[in-house]
CSV table of C-alpha atoms in Angstrom, one decimal:
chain,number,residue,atom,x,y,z
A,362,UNK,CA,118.0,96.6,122.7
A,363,UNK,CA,115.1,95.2,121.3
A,364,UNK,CA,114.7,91.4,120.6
A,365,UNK,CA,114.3,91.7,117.1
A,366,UNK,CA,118.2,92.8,116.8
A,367,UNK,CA,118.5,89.4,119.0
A,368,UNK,CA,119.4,86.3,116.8
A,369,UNK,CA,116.6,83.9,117.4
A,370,UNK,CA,119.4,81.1,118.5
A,371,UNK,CA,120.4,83.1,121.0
A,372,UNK,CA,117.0,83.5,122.6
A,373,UNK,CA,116.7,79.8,121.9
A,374,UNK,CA,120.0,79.1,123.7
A,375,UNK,CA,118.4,81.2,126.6
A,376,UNK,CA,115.7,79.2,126.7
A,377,UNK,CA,117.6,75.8,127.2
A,378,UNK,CA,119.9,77.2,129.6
A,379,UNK,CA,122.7,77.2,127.3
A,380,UNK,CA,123.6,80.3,127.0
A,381,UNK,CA,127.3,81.7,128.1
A,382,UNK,CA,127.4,84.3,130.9
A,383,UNK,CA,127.7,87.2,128.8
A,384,UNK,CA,124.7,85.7,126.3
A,385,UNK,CA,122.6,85.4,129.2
A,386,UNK,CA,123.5,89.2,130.1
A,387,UNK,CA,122.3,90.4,126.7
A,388,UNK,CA,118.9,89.0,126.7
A,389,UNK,CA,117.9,89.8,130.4
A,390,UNK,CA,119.4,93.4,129.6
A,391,UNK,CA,116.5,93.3,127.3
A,392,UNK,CA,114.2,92.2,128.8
A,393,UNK,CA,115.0,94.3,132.1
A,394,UNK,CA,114.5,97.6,129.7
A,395,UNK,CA,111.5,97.0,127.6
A,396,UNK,CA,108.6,95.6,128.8
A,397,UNK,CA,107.3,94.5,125.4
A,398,UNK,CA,110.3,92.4,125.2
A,399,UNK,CA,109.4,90.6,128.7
A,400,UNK,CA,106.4,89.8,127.1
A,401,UNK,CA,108.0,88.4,123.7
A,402,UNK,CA,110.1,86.1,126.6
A,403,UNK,CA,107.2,84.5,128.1
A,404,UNK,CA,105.2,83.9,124.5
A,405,UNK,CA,108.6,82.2,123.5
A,406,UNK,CA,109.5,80.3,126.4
A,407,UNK,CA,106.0,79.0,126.2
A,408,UNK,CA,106.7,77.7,122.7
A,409,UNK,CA,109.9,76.4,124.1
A,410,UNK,CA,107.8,74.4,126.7
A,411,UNK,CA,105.6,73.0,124.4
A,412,UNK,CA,108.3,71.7,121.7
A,413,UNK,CA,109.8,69.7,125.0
A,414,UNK,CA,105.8,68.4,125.9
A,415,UNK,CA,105.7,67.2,122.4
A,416,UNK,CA,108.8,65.2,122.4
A,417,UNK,CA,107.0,62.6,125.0
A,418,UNK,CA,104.5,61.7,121.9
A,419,UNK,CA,106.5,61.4,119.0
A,420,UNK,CA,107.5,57.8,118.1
A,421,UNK,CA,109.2,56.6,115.0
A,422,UNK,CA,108.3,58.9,112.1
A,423,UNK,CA,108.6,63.0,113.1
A,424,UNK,CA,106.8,65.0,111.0
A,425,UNK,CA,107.5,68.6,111.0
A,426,UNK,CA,104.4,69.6,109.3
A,427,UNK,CA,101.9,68.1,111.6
A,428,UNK,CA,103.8,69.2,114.7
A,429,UNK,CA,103.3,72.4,113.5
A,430,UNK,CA,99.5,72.4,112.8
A,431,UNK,CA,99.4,70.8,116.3
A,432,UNK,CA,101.6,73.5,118.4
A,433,UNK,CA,99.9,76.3,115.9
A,434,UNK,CA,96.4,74.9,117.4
A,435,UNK,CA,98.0,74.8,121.3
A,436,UNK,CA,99.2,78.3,121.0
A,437,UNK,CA,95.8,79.9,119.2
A,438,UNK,CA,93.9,78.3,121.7
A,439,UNK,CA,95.7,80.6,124.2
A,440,UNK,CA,95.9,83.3,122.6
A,441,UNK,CA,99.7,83.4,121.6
A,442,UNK,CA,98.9,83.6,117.7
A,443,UNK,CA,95.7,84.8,115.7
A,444,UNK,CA,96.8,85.2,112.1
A,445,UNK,CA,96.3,82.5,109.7
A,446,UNK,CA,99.3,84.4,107.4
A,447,UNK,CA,102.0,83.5,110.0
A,448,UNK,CA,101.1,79.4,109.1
A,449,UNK,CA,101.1,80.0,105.8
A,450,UNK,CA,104.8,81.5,105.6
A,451,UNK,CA,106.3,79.3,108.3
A,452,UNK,CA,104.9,75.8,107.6
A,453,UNK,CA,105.9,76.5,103.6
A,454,UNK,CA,109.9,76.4,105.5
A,455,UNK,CA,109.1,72.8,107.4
A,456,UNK,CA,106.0,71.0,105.9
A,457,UNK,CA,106.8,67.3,104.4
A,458,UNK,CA,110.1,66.8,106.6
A,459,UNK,CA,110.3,63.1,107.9
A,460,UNK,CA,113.1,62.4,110.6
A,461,UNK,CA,113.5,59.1,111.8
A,462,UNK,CA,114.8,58.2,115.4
A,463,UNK,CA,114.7,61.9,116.9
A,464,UNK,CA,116.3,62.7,119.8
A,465,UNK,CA,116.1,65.2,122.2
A,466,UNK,CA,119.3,66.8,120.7
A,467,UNK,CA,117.1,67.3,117.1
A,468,UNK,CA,113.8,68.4,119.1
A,469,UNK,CA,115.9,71.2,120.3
A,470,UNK,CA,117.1,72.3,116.9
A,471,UNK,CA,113.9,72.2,115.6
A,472,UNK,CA,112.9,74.0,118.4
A,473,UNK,CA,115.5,77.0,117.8
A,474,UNK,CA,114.7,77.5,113.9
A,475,UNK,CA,111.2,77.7,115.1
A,476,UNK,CA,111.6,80.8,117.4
A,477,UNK,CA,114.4,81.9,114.9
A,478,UNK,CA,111.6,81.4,112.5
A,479,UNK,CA,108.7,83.2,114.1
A,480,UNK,CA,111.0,85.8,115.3
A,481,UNK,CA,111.1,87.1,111.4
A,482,UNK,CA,107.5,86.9,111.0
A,483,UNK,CA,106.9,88.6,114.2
A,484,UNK,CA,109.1,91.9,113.0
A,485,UNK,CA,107.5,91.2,109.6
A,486,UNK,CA,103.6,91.5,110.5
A,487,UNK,CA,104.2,93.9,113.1
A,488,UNK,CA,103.9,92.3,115.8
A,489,UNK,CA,107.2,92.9,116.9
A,490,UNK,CA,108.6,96.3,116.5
A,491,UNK,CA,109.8,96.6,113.1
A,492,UNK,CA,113.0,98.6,111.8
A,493,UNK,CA,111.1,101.8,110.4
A,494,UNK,CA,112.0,101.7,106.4
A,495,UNK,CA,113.7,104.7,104.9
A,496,UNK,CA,112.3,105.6,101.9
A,497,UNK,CA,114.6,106.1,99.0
A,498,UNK,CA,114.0,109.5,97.4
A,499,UNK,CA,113.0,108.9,93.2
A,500,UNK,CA,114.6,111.0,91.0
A,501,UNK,CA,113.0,111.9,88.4
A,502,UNK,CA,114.8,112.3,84.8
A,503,UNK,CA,114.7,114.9,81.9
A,504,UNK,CA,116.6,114.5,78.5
A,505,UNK,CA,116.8,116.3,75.7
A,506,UNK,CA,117.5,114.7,71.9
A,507,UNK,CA,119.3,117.3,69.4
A,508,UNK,CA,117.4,120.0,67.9
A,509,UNK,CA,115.3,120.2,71.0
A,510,UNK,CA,115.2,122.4,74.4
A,511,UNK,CA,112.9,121.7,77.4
A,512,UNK,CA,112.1,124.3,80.1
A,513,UNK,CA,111.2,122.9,83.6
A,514,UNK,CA,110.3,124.5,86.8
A,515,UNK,CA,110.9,122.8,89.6
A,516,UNK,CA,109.3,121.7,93.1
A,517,UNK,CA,111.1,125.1,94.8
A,518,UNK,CA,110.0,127.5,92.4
A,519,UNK,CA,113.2,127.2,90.3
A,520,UNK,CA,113.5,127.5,86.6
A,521,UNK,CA,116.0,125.7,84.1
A,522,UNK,CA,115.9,125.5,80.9
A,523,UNK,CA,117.3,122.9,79.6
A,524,UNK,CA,119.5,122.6,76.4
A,525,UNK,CA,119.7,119.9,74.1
A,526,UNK,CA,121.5,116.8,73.8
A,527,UNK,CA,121.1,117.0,77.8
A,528,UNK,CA,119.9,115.0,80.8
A,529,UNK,CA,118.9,116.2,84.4
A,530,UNK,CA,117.8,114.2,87.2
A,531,UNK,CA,115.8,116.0,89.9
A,532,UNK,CA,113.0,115.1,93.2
A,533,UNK,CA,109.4,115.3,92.8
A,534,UNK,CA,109.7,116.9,96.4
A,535,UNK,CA,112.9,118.6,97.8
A,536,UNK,CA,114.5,117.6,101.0
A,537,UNK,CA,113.9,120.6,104.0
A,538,UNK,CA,117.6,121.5,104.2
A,539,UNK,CA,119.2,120.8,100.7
A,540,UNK,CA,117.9,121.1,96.9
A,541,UNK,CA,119.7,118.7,95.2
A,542,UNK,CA,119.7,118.3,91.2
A,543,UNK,CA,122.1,116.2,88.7
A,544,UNK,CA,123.0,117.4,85.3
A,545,UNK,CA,124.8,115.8,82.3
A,546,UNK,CA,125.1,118.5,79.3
A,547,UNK,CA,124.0,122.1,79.4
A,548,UNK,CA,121.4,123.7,81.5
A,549,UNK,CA,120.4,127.0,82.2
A,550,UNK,CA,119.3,127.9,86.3
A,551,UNK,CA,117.2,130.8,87.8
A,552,UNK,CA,117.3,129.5,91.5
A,553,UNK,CA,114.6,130.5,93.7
A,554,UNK,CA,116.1,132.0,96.8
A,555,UNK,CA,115.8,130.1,100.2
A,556,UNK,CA,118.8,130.8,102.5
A,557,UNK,CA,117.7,127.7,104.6
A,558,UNK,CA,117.8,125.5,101.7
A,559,UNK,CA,121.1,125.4,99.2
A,560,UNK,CA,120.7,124.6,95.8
A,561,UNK,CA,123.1,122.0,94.5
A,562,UNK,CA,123.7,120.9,91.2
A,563,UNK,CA,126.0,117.4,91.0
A,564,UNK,CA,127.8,117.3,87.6
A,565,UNK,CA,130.6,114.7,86.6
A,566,UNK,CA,132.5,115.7,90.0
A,567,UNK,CA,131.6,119.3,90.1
A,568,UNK,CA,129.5,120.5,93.1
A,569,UNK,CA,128.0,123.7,92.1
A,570,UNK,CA,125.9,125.4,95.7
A,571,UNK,CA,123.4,128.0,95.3
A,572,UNK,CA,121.2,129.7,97.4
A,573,UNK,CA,119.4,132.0,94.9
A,574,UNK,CA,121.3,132.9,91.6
A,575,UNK,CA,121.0,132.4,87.7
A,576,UNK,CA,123.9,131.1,85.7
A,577,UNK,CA,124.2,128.1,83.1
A,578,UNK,CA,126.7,125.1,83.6
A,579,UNK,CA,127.7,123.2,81.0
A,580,UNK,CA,129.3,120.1,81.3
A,581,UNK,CA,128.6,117.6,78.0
A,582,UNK,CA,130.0,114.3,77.4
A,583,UNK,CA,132.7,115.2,75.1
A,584,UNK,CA,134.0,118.1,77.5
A,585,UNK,CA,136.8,117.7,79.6
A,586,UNK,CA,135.6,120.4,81.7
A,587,UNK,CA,132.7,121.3,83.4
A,588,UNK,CA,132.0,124.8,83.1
A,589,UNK,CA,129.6,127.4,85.2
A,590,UNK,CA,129.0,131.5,84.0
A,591,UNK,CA,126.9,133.3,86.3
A,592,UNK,CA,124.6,135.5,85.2
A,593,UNK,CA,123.4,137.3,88.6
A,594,UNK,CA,124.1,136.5,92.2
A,595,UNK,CA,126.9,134.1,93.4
A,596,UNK,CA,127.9,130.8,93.1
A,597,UNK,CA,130.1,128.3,94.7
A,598,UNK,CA,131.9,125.7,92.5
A,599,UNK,CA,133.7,122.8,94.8
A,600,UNK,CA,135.1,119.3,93.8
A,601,UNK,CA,133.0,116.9,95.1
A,602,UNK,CA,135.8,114.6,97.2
A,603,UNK,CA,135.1,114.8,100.5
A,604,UNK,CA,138.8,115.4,101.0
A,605,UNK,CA,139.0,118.2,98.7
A,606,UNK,CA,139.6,121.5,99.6
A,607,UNK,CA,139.4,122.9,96.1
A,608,UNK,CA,136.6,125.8,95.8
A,609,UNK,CA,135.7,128.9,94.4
A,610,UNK,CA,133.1,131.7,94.4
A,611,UNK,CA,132.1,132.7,91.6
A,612,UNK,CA,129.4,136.1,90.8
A,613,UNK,CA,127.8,138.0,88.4
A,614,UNK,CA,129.9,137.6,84.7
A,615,UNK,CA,132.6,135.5,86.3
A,616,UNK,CA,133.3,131.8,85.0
A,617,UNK,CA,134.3,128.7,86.9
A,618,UNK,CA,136.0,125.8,84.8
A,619,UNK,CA,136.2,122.7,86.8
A,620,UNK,CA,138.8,120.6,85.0
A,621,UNK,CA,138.4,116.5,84.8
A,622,UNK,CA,141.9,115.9,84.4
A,623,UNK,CA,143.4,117.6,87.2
A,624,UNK,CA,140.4,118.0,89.6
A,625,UNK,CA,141.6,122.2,89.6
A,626,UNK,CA,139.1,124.8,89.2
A,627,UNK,CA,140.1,128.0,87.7
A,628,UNK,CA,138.1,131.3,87.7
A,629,UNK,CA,137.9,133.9,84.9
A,630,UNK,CA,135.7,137.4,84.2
A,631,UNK,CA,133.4,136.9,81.4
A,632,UNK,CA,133.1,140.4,78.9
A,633,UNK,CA,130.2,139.0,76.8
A,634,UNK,CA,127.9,136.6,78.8
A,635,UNK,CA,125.9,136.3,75.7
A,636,UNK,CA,128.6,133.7,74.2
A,637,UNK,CA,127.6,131.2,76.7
A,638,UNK,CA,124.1,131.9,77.3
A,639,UNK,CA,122.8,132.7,73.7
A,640,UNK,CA,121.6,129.3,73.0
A,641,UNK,CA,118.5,130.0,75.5
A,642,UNK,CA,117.2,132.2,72.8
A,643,UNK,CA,117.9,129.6,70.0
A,644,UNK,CA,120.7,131.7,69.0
A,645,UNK,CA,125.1,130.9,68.5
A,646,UNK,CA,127.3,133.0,69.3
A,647,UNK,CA,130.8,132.1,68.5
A,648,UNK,CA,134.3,133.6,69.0
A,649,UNK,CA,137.3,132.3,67.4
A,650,UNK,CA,136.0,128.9,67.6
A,651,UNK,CA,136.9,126.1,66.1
A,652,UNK,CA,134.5,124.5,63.8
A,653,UNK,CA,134.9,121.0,65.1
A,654,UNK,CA,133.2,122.7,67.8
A,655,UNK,CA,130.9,124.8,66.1
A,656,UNK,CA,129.8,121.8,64.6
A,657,UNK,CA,128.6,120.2,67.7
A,658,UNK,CA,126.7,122.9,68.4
A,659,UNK,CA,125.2,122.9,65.3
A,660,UNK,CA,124.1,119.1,65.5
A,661,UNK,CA,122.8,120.1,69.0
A,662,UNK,CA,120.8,123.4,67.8
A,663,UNK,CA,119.6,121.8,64.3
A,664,UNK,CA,119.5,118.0,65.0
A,665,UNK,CA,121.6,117.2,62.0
A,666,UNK,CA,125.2,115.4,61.3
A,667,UNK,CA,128.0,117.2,60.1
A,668,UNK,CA,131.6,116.1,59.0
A,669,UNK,CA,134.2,118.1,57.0
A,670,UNK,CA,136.1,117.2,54.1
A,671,UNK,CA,139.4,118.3,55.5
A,672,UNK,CA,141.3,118.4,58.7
A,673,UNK,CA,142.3,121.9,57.8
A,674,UNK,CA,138.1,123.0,57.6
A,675,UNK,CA,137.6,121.3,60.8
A,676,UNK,CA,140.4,123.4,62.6
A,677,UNK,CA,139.3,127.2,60.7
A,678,UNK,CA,137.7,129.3,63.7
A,679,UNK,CA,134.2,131.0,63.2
A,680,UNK,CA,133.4,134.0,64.7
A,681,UNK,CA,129.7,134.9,64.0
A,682,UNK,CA,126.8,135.6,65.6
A,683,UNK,CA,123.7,133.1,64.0
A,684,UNK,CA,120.4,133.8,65.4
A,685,UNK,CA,118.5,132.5,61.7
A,686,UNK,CA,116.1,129.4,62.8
A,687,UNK,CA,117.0,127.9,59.0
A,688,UNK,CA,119.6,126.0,59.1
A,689,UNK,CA,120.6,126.7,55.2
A,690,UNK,CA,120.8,130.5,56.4
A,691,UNK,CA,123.0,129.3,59.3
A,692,UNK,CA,125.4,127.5,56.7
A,693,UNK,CA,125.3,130.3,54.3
A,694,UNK,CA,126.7,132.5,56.8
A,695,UNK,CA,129.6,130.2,58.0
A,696,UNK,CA,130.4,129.1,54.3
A,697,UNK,CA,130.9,133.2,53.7
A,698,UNK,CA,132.8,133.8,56.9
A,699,UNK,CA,135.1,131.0,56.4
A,700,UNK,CA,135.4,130.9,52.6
A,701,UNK,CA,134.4,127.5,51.7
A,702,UNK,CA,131.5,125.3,50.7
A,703,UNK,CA,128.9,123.1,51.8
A,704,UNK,CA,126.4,120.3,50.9
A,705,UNK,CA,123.1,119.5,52.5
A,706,UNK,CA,121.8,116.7,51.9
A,707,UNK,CA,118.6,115.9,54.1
A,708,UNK,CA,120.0,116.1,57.7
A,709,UNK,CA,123.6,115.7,56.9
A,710,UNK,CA,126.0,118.5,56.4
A,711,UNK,CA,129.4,118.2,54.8
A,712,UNK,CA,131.7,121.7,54.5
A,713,UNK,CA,134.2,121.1,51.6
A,714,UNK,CA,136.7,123.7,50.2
């Protein structure tokens, strides 16, 4: 025990023999294991001895500022306190305070707040063993806007690419036993391999662990699922409860679906990878999907707003492969596909029959 986990009343009850049996056990415990705190006692009890000295020349008006410039002087002259910095935050707590009448009751008090107080600036200059702080690690955060991809490599050696419409929050510097990233959208990962250090990627309750591997995940805002295809190597998929016992494995052309609803994650084989990890390229590929999803890819891939005329348009499904950087090409080749027409009018799209 060290005495800066003591509260400084307690010491100060110590000091005026007022402690309770087990109170007085605590601090000599202390003080029988750590040298350093014997010598934190005796600077104490030697303010304590002082305070009492002092009562015997106060009359009438007490004022708790002077006291202190006159004990501050008594201790510096023996060498209890050199730092001017310890005045300056303590006597800003007690300067200008006038009691009338004190007894020995109130010398005592003031006496306990001013170990209690000098106990803090003790552990806060050092002088008196300090907590060690824990640093906080900073994360630091990528996002994409539409029509826009970002490709990062990380502190490990790790590459993502990084989709648009997308956000990922990642360390400067990795921890030595876990690689930990967070990831709200779509992102594409070729993990360096380190079998001492997992890879983990946090996403909207999904806990996907890597230890060398390549696979996308995708897991956007308006999904209700958060979705991992690997690409080479393996993959585990987990819910992120610490109760949970839901997990699955996941390698090369498989796909993990992690649903938000029911917490369940299902696995599936994938026969063309390419629908899920074309965009990388700049390319779509779609297959038998619906066009109100096809159209948020679109806004994602082009950076443009697009709305439908009908209900029936928004529910046709497109099944086409667009790899065209122009985005008229793109819309000439749905508007064929699907029979119907469109009109593009500076960044908005709108298909009508």
């Amino acid at each position: 025990m060290k005495f800066n986990d003591v509260d400084g009343r307690l010491l100060a009850r110590y000091l005026a023999d007022e402690c309770t049996a087990e109170e007085t056990q605590k601090v000599e415990q202390g003080v029988a294991k750590d040298v350093e705190n014997a010598q934190k006692l005796k600077q104490f009890k030697r303010i304590w001895d002082i305070s009492e000295e002092d009562h015997s020349s106060m009359h009438g008006v007490f004022d708790t500022g002077e006291q202190w410039q006159q004990l501050q002087s008594r201790l510096e002259k023996e060498g209890e306190l050199n730092r001017e910095s310890k005045r300056d935050s303590f006597a800003a707590k007690y300067r200008s305070a006038s009691v009338h009448s004190m007894t020995q009751k109130l010398i005592r008090v003031a006496a306990i707040f001013l170990i209690a107080g000098l106990i803090g600036v003790f552990a806060y200059q050092n002088w008196y063993e300090p907590k060690p702080e824990v640093s906080e690690t900073v994360l630091r955060e990528v996002s994409t806007a539409n029509a826009q991809r970002v490709n990062l490599r990380l502190a490990d050696g790790t590459e993502v690419m990084l989709n648009a419409d997308s956000d990922i929050k990642f360390p400067n510097q990795f921890d030595e036993d876990i690689r930990e990233v967070y990831l709200m959208g779509e992102a594409y990962f070729d993990v360096a391999t380190n079998s001492k250090r997992p890879f983990v990627i946090h996403s909207r309750g999904a806990v996907v662990r890597v230890l060398g591997t390549a696979f996308t995940v995708r897991s956007y805002e308006e999904d209700r699922q958060v979705q991992i295809v690997v690409e080479e190597g393996k993959v585990s998929v987990e819910d992120s409860s610490a109760e949970s016992a839901n997990k699955a494995l996941l390698t090369a052309n498989e796909m993990g679906s992690y649903s938000l609803n029911s917490n369940e994650i299902t696995t599936s084989k994938v026969d063309d990878i390419q629908l899920y990890l074309s965009w990388k390229k700049g390319y779509l590929k779609f297959r038998d999907k619906p066009m109100k999803e096809v159209a948020l890819a679109l806004e994602r891939r082009y950076g443009v707003e697009v709305s439908f005329q009908s209900s029936e348009i928004r529910d046709k499904q497109l099944t086409a492969f667009l790899k065209s950087r122009s985005i008229k090409n793109v819309l000439n080749v749905i508007a064929m596909s699907l029979d119907v027409e469109y009109e593009l009018t500076e960044n908005r799209v709108i298909f009508t029959q």
